[in-house]
Amino acid sequence: MEPIIQFNSVTYSYPRTDVPAIRDISFEVDAGEFVALIGPTGAGKSTLCYCFNGSVPQLFSGAMTGTVEVAGCNTYQDEIPVLAQHVGLVVQNARTQLFNVTVLQEVGFGCENLGLPRNVILERVQAALAFVGLSGHEEREPSALSGGQQQRVAIACVLAMDPDVLVLDEPTSELDPIGSEQVMEVIARMNSELGKTIFLVTHDMEFVAKYATRTLVLSDHRLIKDGPPEEIFSNNALLDEARIRPPQVCEVSLGLRKRGYLIPHIPLTMNEAVSTIKGLNHA
Amino acid sequence: MIGISSGARRTPLNGLDGRTKLIALLTIFILALVFSSPYYILGLLALVLTTWAIARLPWKLIKDILKFFLIIAVIILVVQIFFYPGETNLFRLSGPIGFIGFSGYITLEGIMFGIAMVLRLVVIMIVAPLLVLTTPLPEFMLALVKLKVPYRFAFIMTTALSLLPSIQSHSAIIQQAQLCRGITDFETGRLLTKLRTTAGLLVPLILGTFRDSQTLDVAMSSRAFGAPVKRTFLLESHFCPTDYIILILAILFLLGGVALRVLGYGTL
């Protein structure tokens, strides 16, 4: 099966700068995967997200080499509105990406632009709002919603367009723990229930450990590791290099391993950690 | 986010189609420019104020608007009184001052024309809120599109309006941050100090607005803005009988006004 996302040696520099924001990035993602991108601030994660729907280089201009293909579209040749039907992008700040007067118009905006029939748009909007748990909020002003609700509206906006791939750039960075949990739960369900391919940028390692099937590590504008979360979170040298703090359950196990305990697999969840530590006690 | 639109405000004008209100507004605008007699413009003002009362908009808003334009109105009045080339001299103020075009006399026509100009300004200034405050932005945009204004232009215009409250709140945050660092000369202080603090406010505000607009650009593009297909509009608008009545009245007023002007009425 052809991968749904293909990055081939992508290097990109913003206008009026010689230093590339991302260098020689290559990876492939299969349909239905849940990929998390982690790395320190300033590593180029947001720039990488903008490559998916052609915002880089079409909106930001600058110099780009290499190719990006998403769902059979070339992000250099195909226009952003065409790409928008295949890849939905949710950016970090929910407030600045909502610009309509009501939630209904906000969520329906993309479908209106695609020229879908009115009844189809209304169905899609209702379904998307129900999926993100915001049914009944149709007539509310997006600006009057809480941060978590705004971010879920932003997700509903792209979900209503029914793209194959959803790219989410730190969607919980400005949210409180409850708001973050609700947003993350919606993202996980988009993958498990709707089969969407998810590409998530986050600093929430607990969530990466819990839901991601694969993790990419970006550091100093380069992709330095690609593997399952367990492999990433058990690699001390890598974590130090990319200045990543693993989930607390992993930290405990890594600490125990450092003190000479034999831990063959670093646990990713609380239950796994409890079993691992219980096993140590028995030994 | 909406701020400019009527939001929760329900007035008898809300039920009207955006196109009707836009055409009625343009009619008032044109008639205010066509007439130069203060009596005719006073008639227009009475019409606008009656509509204002029907719309149940706050009278305080008119007071605020007039306060804002008071200095401009005084300048217009003074300039016309002194420099309008009238024939009915009321009294002599000085000898002719040729190089500034002042005849030395205050004329009746000058005073009348000055009053007419000020009334024209008042009509134009208070008729716009009648549309803006009783028409939610999406309806306003739809009205523009249905009147064959290109969608992209209508969208940019209404989105710019919708972003004003956001810019206002951003400005308040910057002011608050600067107050915390001891800058208190936003309202008081000498002119130079005020200018300096205003520049200190404007620079981060403009930069922040540019940054936000770039995010907005990405968000809009990600939702297929500008797709090469015929756009659907979720919002629907239909003319009701009142719309037809108002449209007919607006056309009659416009034609009647232009006819009166051609026949020599409505001037000084």
PDB file of C-alpha atoms in Angstrom, chain B residues 5-207:
ATOM      1  CA  SER B   5     -22.629  43.299  14.442  1.00  0.00           C
ATOM      2  CA  SER B   6     -25.898  43.442  16.310  1.00  0.00           C
ATOM      3  CA  GLY B   7     -25.268  40.136  18.065  1.00  0.00           C
ATOM      4  CA  ALA B   8     -28.053  39.632  20.557  1.00  0.00           C
ATOM      5  CA  ARG B   9     -29.669  42.988  19.829  1.00  0.00           C
ATOM      6  CA  ARG B  10     -33.099  42.446  18.311  1.00  0.00           C
ATOM      7  CA  THR B  11     -34.624  45.478  16.654  1.00  0.00           C
ATOM      8  CA  PRO B  12     -37.372  45.895  14.057  1.00  0.00           C
ATOM      9  CA  LEU B  13     -34.610  46.533  11.508  1.00  0.00           C
ATOM     10  CA  ASN B  14     -33.037  43.101  12.118  1.00  0.00           C
ATOM     11  CA  GLY B  15     -35.799  41.414  10.180  1.00  0.00           C
ATOM     12  CA  LEU B  16     -34.953  43.343   7.020  1.00  0.00           C
ATOM     13  CA  ASP B  17     -32.710  41.920   4.315  1.00  0.00           C
ATOM     14  CA  GLY B  18     -29.145  43.273   4.368  1.00  0.00           C
ATOM     15  CA  ARG B  19     -29.540  44.409   0.742  1.00  0.00           C
ATOM     16  CA  THR B  20     -32.541  46.540   1.641  1.00  0.00           C
ATOM     17  CA  LYS B  21     -30.650  48.269   4.435  1.00  0.00           C
ATOM     18  CA  LEU B  22     -27.579  48.757   2.258  1.00  0.00           C
ATOM     19  CA  ILE B  23     -29.608  50.280  -0.595  1.00  0.00           C
ATOM     20  CA  ALA B  24     -31.558  52.528   1.812  1.00  0.00           C
ATOM     21  CA  LEU B  25     -28.263  53.666   3.333  1.00  0.00           C
ATOM     22  CA  LEU B  26     -26.809  54.466  -0.079  1.00  0.00           C
ATOM     23  CA  THR B  27     -29.970  56.402  -0.951  1.00  0.00           C
ATOM     24  CA  ILE B  28     -29.591  58.574   2.160  1.00  0.00           C
ATOM     25  CA  PHE B  29     -25.894  59.053   1.375  1.00  0.00           C
ATOM     26  CA  ILE B  30     -26.598  60.143  -2.187  1.00  0.00           C
ATOM     27  CA  LEU B  31     -29.450  62.461  -1.211  1.00  0.00           C
ATOM     28  CA  ALA B  32     -27.302  64.040   1.507  1.00  0.00           C
ATOM     29  CA  LEU B  33     -24.710  64.799  -1.165  1.00  0.00           C
ATOM     30  CA  VAL B  34     -27.227  65.881  -3.806  1.00  0.00           C
ATOM     31  CA  PHE B  35     -28.942  68.552  -1.664  1.00  0.00           C
ATOM     32  CA  SER B  36     -27.124  71.623  -0.453  1.00  0.00           C
ATOM     33  CA  SER B  37     -30.079  73.318   1.216  1.00  0.00           C
ATOM     34  CA  PRO B  38     -30.055  72.948   5.016  1.00  0.00           C
ATOM     35  CA  TYR B  39     -33.858  72.524   5.008  1.00  0.00           C
ATOM     36  CA  TYR B  40     -33.742  69.476   2.736  1.00  0.00           C
ATOM     37  CA  ILE B  41     -30.843  67.949   4.643  1.00  0.00           C
ATOM     38  CA  LEU B  42     -32.713  68.630   7.878  1.00  0.00           C
ATOM     39  CA  GLY B  43     -35.549  66.582   6.378  1.00  0.00           C
ATOM     40  CA  LEU B  44     -33.133  63.726   5.751  1.00  0.00           C
ATOM     41  CA  LEU B  45     -31.848  64.038   9.307  1.00  0.00           C
ATOM     42  CA  ALA B  46     -35.407  63.784  10.631  1.00  0.00           C
ATOM     43  CA  LEU B  47     -35.873  60.619   8.555  1.00  0.00           C
ATOM     44  CA  VAL B  48     -32.645  59.118   9.908  1.00  0.00           C
ATOM     45  CA  LEU B  49     -33.533  60.000  13.511  1.00  0.00           C
ATOM     46  CA  THR B  50     -36.998  58.479  13.107  1.00  0.00           C
ATOM     47  CA  THR B  51     -35.416  55.282  11.808  1.00  0.00           C
ATOM     48  CA  TRP B  52     -32.993  55.423  14.728  1.00  0.00           C
ATOM     49  CA  ALA B  53     -35.960  55.577  17.118  1.00  0.00           C
ATOM     50  CA  ILE B  54     -37.703  52.690  15.321  1.00  0.00           C
ATOM     51  CA  ALA B  55     -34.503  50.643  15.572  1.00  0.00           C
ATOM     52  CA  ARG B  56     -34.401  51.443  19.302  1.00  0.00           C
ATOM     53  CA  LEU B  57     -30.690  52.199  19.161  1.00  0.00           C
ATOM     54  CA  PRO B  58     -29.185  54.093  22.101  1.00  0.00           C
ATOM     55  CA  TRP B  59     -29.365  57.895  21.708  1.00  0.00           C
ATOM     56  CA  LYS B  60     -26.124  58.166  23.657  1.00  0.00           C
ATOM     57  CA  LEU B  61     -24.331  56.748  20.635  1.00  0.00           C
ATOM     58  CA  ILE B  62     -25.384  59.761  18.534  1.00  0.00           C
ATOM     59  CA  LYS B  63     -24.057  62.036  21.272  1.00  0.00           C
ATOM     60  CA  ASP B  64     -20.723  60.151  21.279  1.00  0.00           C
ATOM     61  CA  ILE B  65     -20.438  60.302  17.474  1.00  0.00           C
ATOM     62  CA  LEU B  66     -21.211  64.028  17.419  1.00  0.00           C
ATOM     63  CA  LYS B  67     -18.724  64.687  20.222  1.00  0.00           C
ATOM     64  CA  PHE B  68     -16.063  62.889  18.181  1.00  0.00           C
ATOM     65  CA  PHE B  69     -16.747  65.055  15.106  1.00  0.00           C
ATOM     66  CA  LEU B  70     -17.403  68.310  16.946  1.00  0.00           C
ATOM     67  CA  ILE B  71     -14.056  69.931  16.064  1.00  0.00           C
ATOM     68  CA  ILE B  72     -14.348  68.941  12.375  1.00  0.00           C
ATOM     69  CA  ALA B  73     -17.912  70.303  12.313  1.00  0.00           C
ATOM     70  CA  VAL B  74     -16.805  73.638  13.818  1.00  0.00           C
ATOM     71  CA  ILE B  75     -13.950  73.929  11.294  1.00  0.00           C
ATOM     72  CA  ILE B  76     -16.332  73.201   8.393  1.00  0.00           C
ATOM     73  CA  LEU B  77     -18.831  75.748   9.684  1.00  0.00           C
ATOM     74  CA  VAL B  78     -16.232  78.486  10.174  1.00  0.00           C
ATOM     75  CA  VAL B  79     -14.569  77.868   6.809  1.00  0.00           C
ATOM     76  CA  GLN B  80     -17.896  78.029   4.934  1.00  0.00           C
ATOM     77  CA  ILE B  81     -19.085  81.116   6.814  1.00  0.00           C
ATOM     78  CA  PHE B  82     -15.905  82.948   5.941  1.00  0.00           C
ATOM     79  CA  PHE B  83     -15.172  81.746   2.451  1.00  0.00           C
ATOM     80  CA  TYR B  84     -18.487  80.798   0.775  1.00  0.00           C
ATOM     81  CA  PRO B  85     -19.019  83.304  -2.049  1.00  0.00           C
ATOM     82  CA  GLY B  86     -22.455  84.587  -0.959  1.00  0.00           C
ATOM     83  CA  GLU B  87     -24.432  87.567  -2.238  1.00  0.00           C
ATOM     84  CA  THR B  88     -26.521  88.654   0.773  1.00  0.00           C
ATOM     85  CA  ASN B  89     -24.089  90.491   3.002  1.00  0.00           C
ATOM     86  CA  LEU B  90     -25.113  90.436   6.651  1.00  0.00           C
ATOM     87  CA  PHE B  91     -22.285  92.442   8.160  1.00  0.00           C
ATOM     88  CA  ARG B  92     -18.769  93.548   7.418  1.00  0.00           C
ATOM     89  CA  LEU B  93     -16.020  91.969   9.470  1.00  0.00           C
ATOM     90  CA  SER B  94     -12.947  93.564   7.926  1.00  0.00           C
ATOM     91  CA  GLY B  95     -11.578  94.757   4.667  1.00  0.00           C
ATOM     92  CA  PRO B  96     -11.122  92.204   1.827  1.00  0.00           C
ATOM     93  CA  ILE B  97      -8.203  89.813   2.440  1.00  0.00           C
ATOM     94  CA  GLY B  98      -7.442  88.797  -1.128  1.00  0.00           C
ATOM     95  CA  PHE B  99      -4.725  86.225  -0.631  1.00  0.00           C
ATOM     96  CA  ILE B 100      -6.982  83.968   1.502  1.00  0.00           C
ATOM     97  CA  GLY B 101     -10.107  84.671  -0.544  1.00  0.00           C
ATOM     98  CA  PHE B 102     -12.106  86.436   2.212  1.00  0.00           C
ATOM     99  CA  SER B 103     -14.371  89.231   0.988  1.00  0.00           C
ATOM    100  CA  GLY B 104     -14.613  90.852   4.389  1.00  0.00           C
ATOM    101  CA  TYR B 105     -18.382  90.192   4.662  1.00  0.00           C
ATOM    102  CA  ILE B 106     -20.275  87.438   6.473  1.00  0.00           C
ATOM    103  CA  THR B 107     -23.044  86.371   4.100  1.00  0.00           C
ATOM    104  CA  LEU B 108     -26.382  84.644   4.638  1.00  0.00           C
ATOM    105  CA  GLU B 109     -25.492  82.040   1.997  1.00  0.00           C
ATOM    106  CA  GLY B 110     -22.205  81.327   3.790  1.00  0.00           C
ATOM    107  CA  ILE B 111     -23.981  80.631   7.078  1.00  0.00           C
ATOM    108  CA  MET B 112     -26.646  78.508   5.367  1.00  0.00           C
ATOM    109  CA  PHE B 113     -24.092  76.540   3.395  1.00  0.00           C
ATOM    110  CA  GLY B 114     -21.981  76.026   6.540  1.00  0.00           C
ATOM    111  CA  ILE B 115     -25.036  74.707   8.405  1.00  0.00           C
ATOM    112  CA  ALA B 116     -25.897  72.482   5.424  1.00  0.00           C
ATOM    113  CA  MET B 117     -22.377  71.033   5.364  1.00  0.00           C
ATOM    114  CA  VAL B 118     -22.471  70.274   9.085  1.00  0.00           C
ATOM    115  CA  LEU B 119     -25.916  68.667   8.795  1.00  0.00           C
ATOM    116  CA  ARG B 120     -24.662  66.624   5.835  1.00  0.00           C
ATOM    117  CA  LEU B 121     -21.775  65.368   7.972  1.00  0.00           C
ATOM    118  CA  VAL B 122     -24.142  64.511  10.837  1.00  0.00           C
ATOM    119  CA  VAL B 123     -26.497  62.593   8.511  1.00  0.00           C
ATOM    120  CA  ILE B 124     -23.644  60.613   6.978  1.00  0.00           C
ATOM    121  CA  MET B 125     -22.099  59.879  10.363  1.00  0.00           C
ATOM    122  CA  ILE B 126     -25.235  58.637  12.073  1.00  0.00           C
ATOM    123  CA  VAL B 127     -26.787  56.745   9.181  1.00  0.00           C
ATOM    124  CA  ALA B 128     -23.924  54.220   9.008  1.00  0.00           C
ATOM    125  CA  PRO B 129     -24.491  52.797  12.535  1.00  0.00           C
ATOM    126  CA  LEU B 130     -28.100  52.131  11.534  1.00  0.00           C
ATOM    127  CA  LEU B 131     -26.808  49.492   9.124  1.00  0.00           C
ATOM    128  CA  VAL B 132     -23.846  48.288  11.113  1.00  0.00           C
ATOM    129  CA  LEU B 133     -25.618  47.880  14.454  1.00  0.00           C
ATOM    130  CA  THR B 134     -28.675  46.114  13.106  1.00  0.00           C
ATOM    131  CA  THR B 135     -26.979  43.741  10.652  1.00  0.00           C
ATOM    132  CA  PRO B 136     -24.881  40.803  11.838  1.00  0.00           C
ATOM    133  CA  LEU B 137     -21.647  40.581   9.849  1.00  0.00           C
ATOM    134  CA  PRO B 138     -22.525  37.359   7.988  1.00  0.00           C
ATOM    135  CA  GLU B 139     -25.767  38.967   6.773  1.00  0.00           C
ATOM    136  CA  PHE B 140     -23.852  42.075   5.752  1.00  0.00           C
ATOM    137  CA  MET B 141     -21.382  39.952   3.806  1.00  0.00           C
ATOM    138  CA  LEU B 142     -24.189  37.995   2.156  1.00  0.00           C
ATOM    139  CA  ALA B 143     -25.882  41.282   1.195  1.00  0.00           C
ATOM    140  CA  LEU B 144     -22.658  42.483  -0.438  1.00  0.00           C
ATOM    141  CA  VAL B 145     -22.224  39.190  -2.307  1.00  0.00           C
ATOM    142  CA  LYS B 146     -25.835  39.233  -3.504  1.00  0.00           C
ATOM    143  CA  LEU B 147     -25.279  42.783  -4.718  1.00  0.00           C
ATOM    144  CA  LYS B 148     -22.476  41.308  -6.868  1.00  0.00           C
ATOM    145  CA  VAL B 149     -19.563  42.509  -4.755  1.00  0.00           C
ATOM    146  CA  PRO B 150     -16.783  39.871  -5.235  1.00  0.00           C
ATOM    147  CA  TYR B 151     -16.870  37.361  -2.355  1.00  0.00           C
ATOM    148  CA  ARG B 152     -13.174  37.758  -1.580  1.00  0.00           C
ATOM    149  CA  PHE B 153     -13.580  41.529  -1.161  1.00  0.00           C
ATOM    150  CA  ALA B 154     -16.752  41.165   0.934  1.00  0.00           C
ATOM    151  CA  PHE B 155     -15.055  38.556   3.127  1.00  0.00           C
ATOM    152  CA  ILE B 156     -11.966  40.688   3.711  1.00  0.00           C
ATOM    153  CA  MET B 157     -14.113  43.697   4.561  1.00  0.00           C
ATOM    154  CA  THR B 158     -16.339  41.892   7.066  1.00  0.00           C
ATOM    155  CA  THR B 159     -13.466  39.925   8.598  1.00  0.00           C
ATOM    156  CA  ALA B 160     -11.514  43.142   9.126  1.00  0.00           C
ATOM    157  CA  LEU B 161     -14.568  44.541  10.955  1.00  0.00           C
ATOM    158  CA  SER B 162     -14.933  41.389  13.027  1.00  0.00           C
ATOM    159  CA  LEU B 163     -11.293  41.581  14.086  1.00  0.00           C
ATOM    160  CA  LEU B 164     -11.606  45.103  15.522  1.00  0.00           C
ATOM    161  CA  PRO B 165     -12.737  43.932  18.990  1.00  0.00           C
ATOM    162  CA  SER B 166      -9.872  41.436  19.042  1.00  0.00           C
ATOM    163  CA  ILE B 167      -7.383  44.204  18.215  1.00  0.00           C
ATOM    164  CA  GLN B 168      -9.001  46.343  20.916  1.00  0.00           C
ATOM    165  CA  SER B 169      -8.534  43.631  23.540  1.00  0.00           C
ATOM    166  CA  HIS B 170      -4.940  43.040  22.373  1.00  0.00           C
ATOM    167  CA  SER B 171      -4.298  46.765  22.811  1.00  0.00           C
ATOM    168  CA  ALA B 172      -5.758  46.661  26.343  1.00  0.00           C
ATOM    169  CA  ILE B 173      -3.433  43.750  27.241  1.00  0.00           C
ATOM    170  CA  ILE B 174      -0.365  45.644  25.976  1.00  0.00           C
ATOM    171  CA  GLN B 175      -1.442  48.771  27.889  1.00  0.00           C
ATOM    172  CA  GLN B 176      -1.919  46.700  31.032  1.00  0.00           C
ATOM    173  CA  ALA B 177       1.538  45.146  30.615  1.00  0.00           C
ATOM    174  CA  GLN B 178       3.081  48.576  30.118  1.00  0.00           C
ATOM    175  CA  LEU B 179       1.215  49.968  33.134  1.00  0.00           C
ATOM    176  CA  CYS B 180       2.723  47.146  35.211  1.00  0.00           C
ATOM    177  CA  ARG B 181       6.137  48.406  34.134  1.00  0.00           C
ATOM    178  CA  GLY B 182       5.429  51.939  35.203  1.00  0.00           C
ATOM    179  CA  ILE B 183       4.238  53.569  31.955  1.00  0.00           C
ATOM    180  CA  THR B 184       1.236  55.650  32.897  1.00  0.00           C
ATOM    181  CA  ASP B 185       1.255  58.466  30.352  1.00  0.00           C
ATOM    182  CA  PHE B 186      -1.425  57.093  28.004  1.00  0.00           C
ATOM    183  CA  GLU B 187      -3.969  59.764  28.866  1.00  0.00           C
ATOM    184  CA  THR B 188      -2.011  62.393  30.748  1.00  0.00           C
ATOM    185  CA  GLY B 189       1.397  63.958  30.346  1.00  0.00           C
ATOM    186  CA  ARG B 190       2.889  66.286  27.762  1.00  0.00           C
ATOM    187  CA  LEU B 191       2.205  65.865  24.072  1.00  0.00           C
ATOM    188  CA  LEU B 192       5.684  64.488  23.347  1.00  0.00           C
ATOM    189  CA  THR B 193       5.411  61.960  26.193  1.00  0.00           C
ATOM    190  CA  LYS B 194       1.971  60.923  24.988  1.00  0.00           C
ATOM    191  CA  LEU B 195       3.288  60.452  21.456  1.00  0.00           C
ATOM    192  CA  ARG B 196       6.153  58.325  22.750  1.00  0.00           C
ATOM    193  CA  THR B 197       3.873  56.083  24.824  1.00  0.00           C
ATOM    194  CA  THR B 198       1.421  55.762  21.917  1.00  0.00           C
ATOM    195  CA  ALA B 199       4.268  54.625  19.648  1.00  0.00           C
ATOM    196  CA  GLY B 200       5.268  52.134  22.344  1.00  0.00           C
ATOM    197  CA  LEU B 201       1.743  50.779  22.213  1.00  0.00           C
ATOM    198  CA  LEU B 202       1.324  50.804  18.438  1.00  0.00           C
ATOM    199  CA  VAL B 203       4.525  48.934  17.536  1.00  0.00           C
ATOM    200  CA  PRO B 204       3.740  45.720  19.483  1.00  0.00           C
ATOM    201  CA  LEU B 205       0.079  46.037  18.512  1.00  0.00           C
ATOM    202  CA  ILE B 206       0.836  46.221  14.789  1.00  0.00           C
ATOM    203  CA  LEU B 207       3.428  43.436  14.966  1.00  0.00           C
TER     204      LEU B 207
END
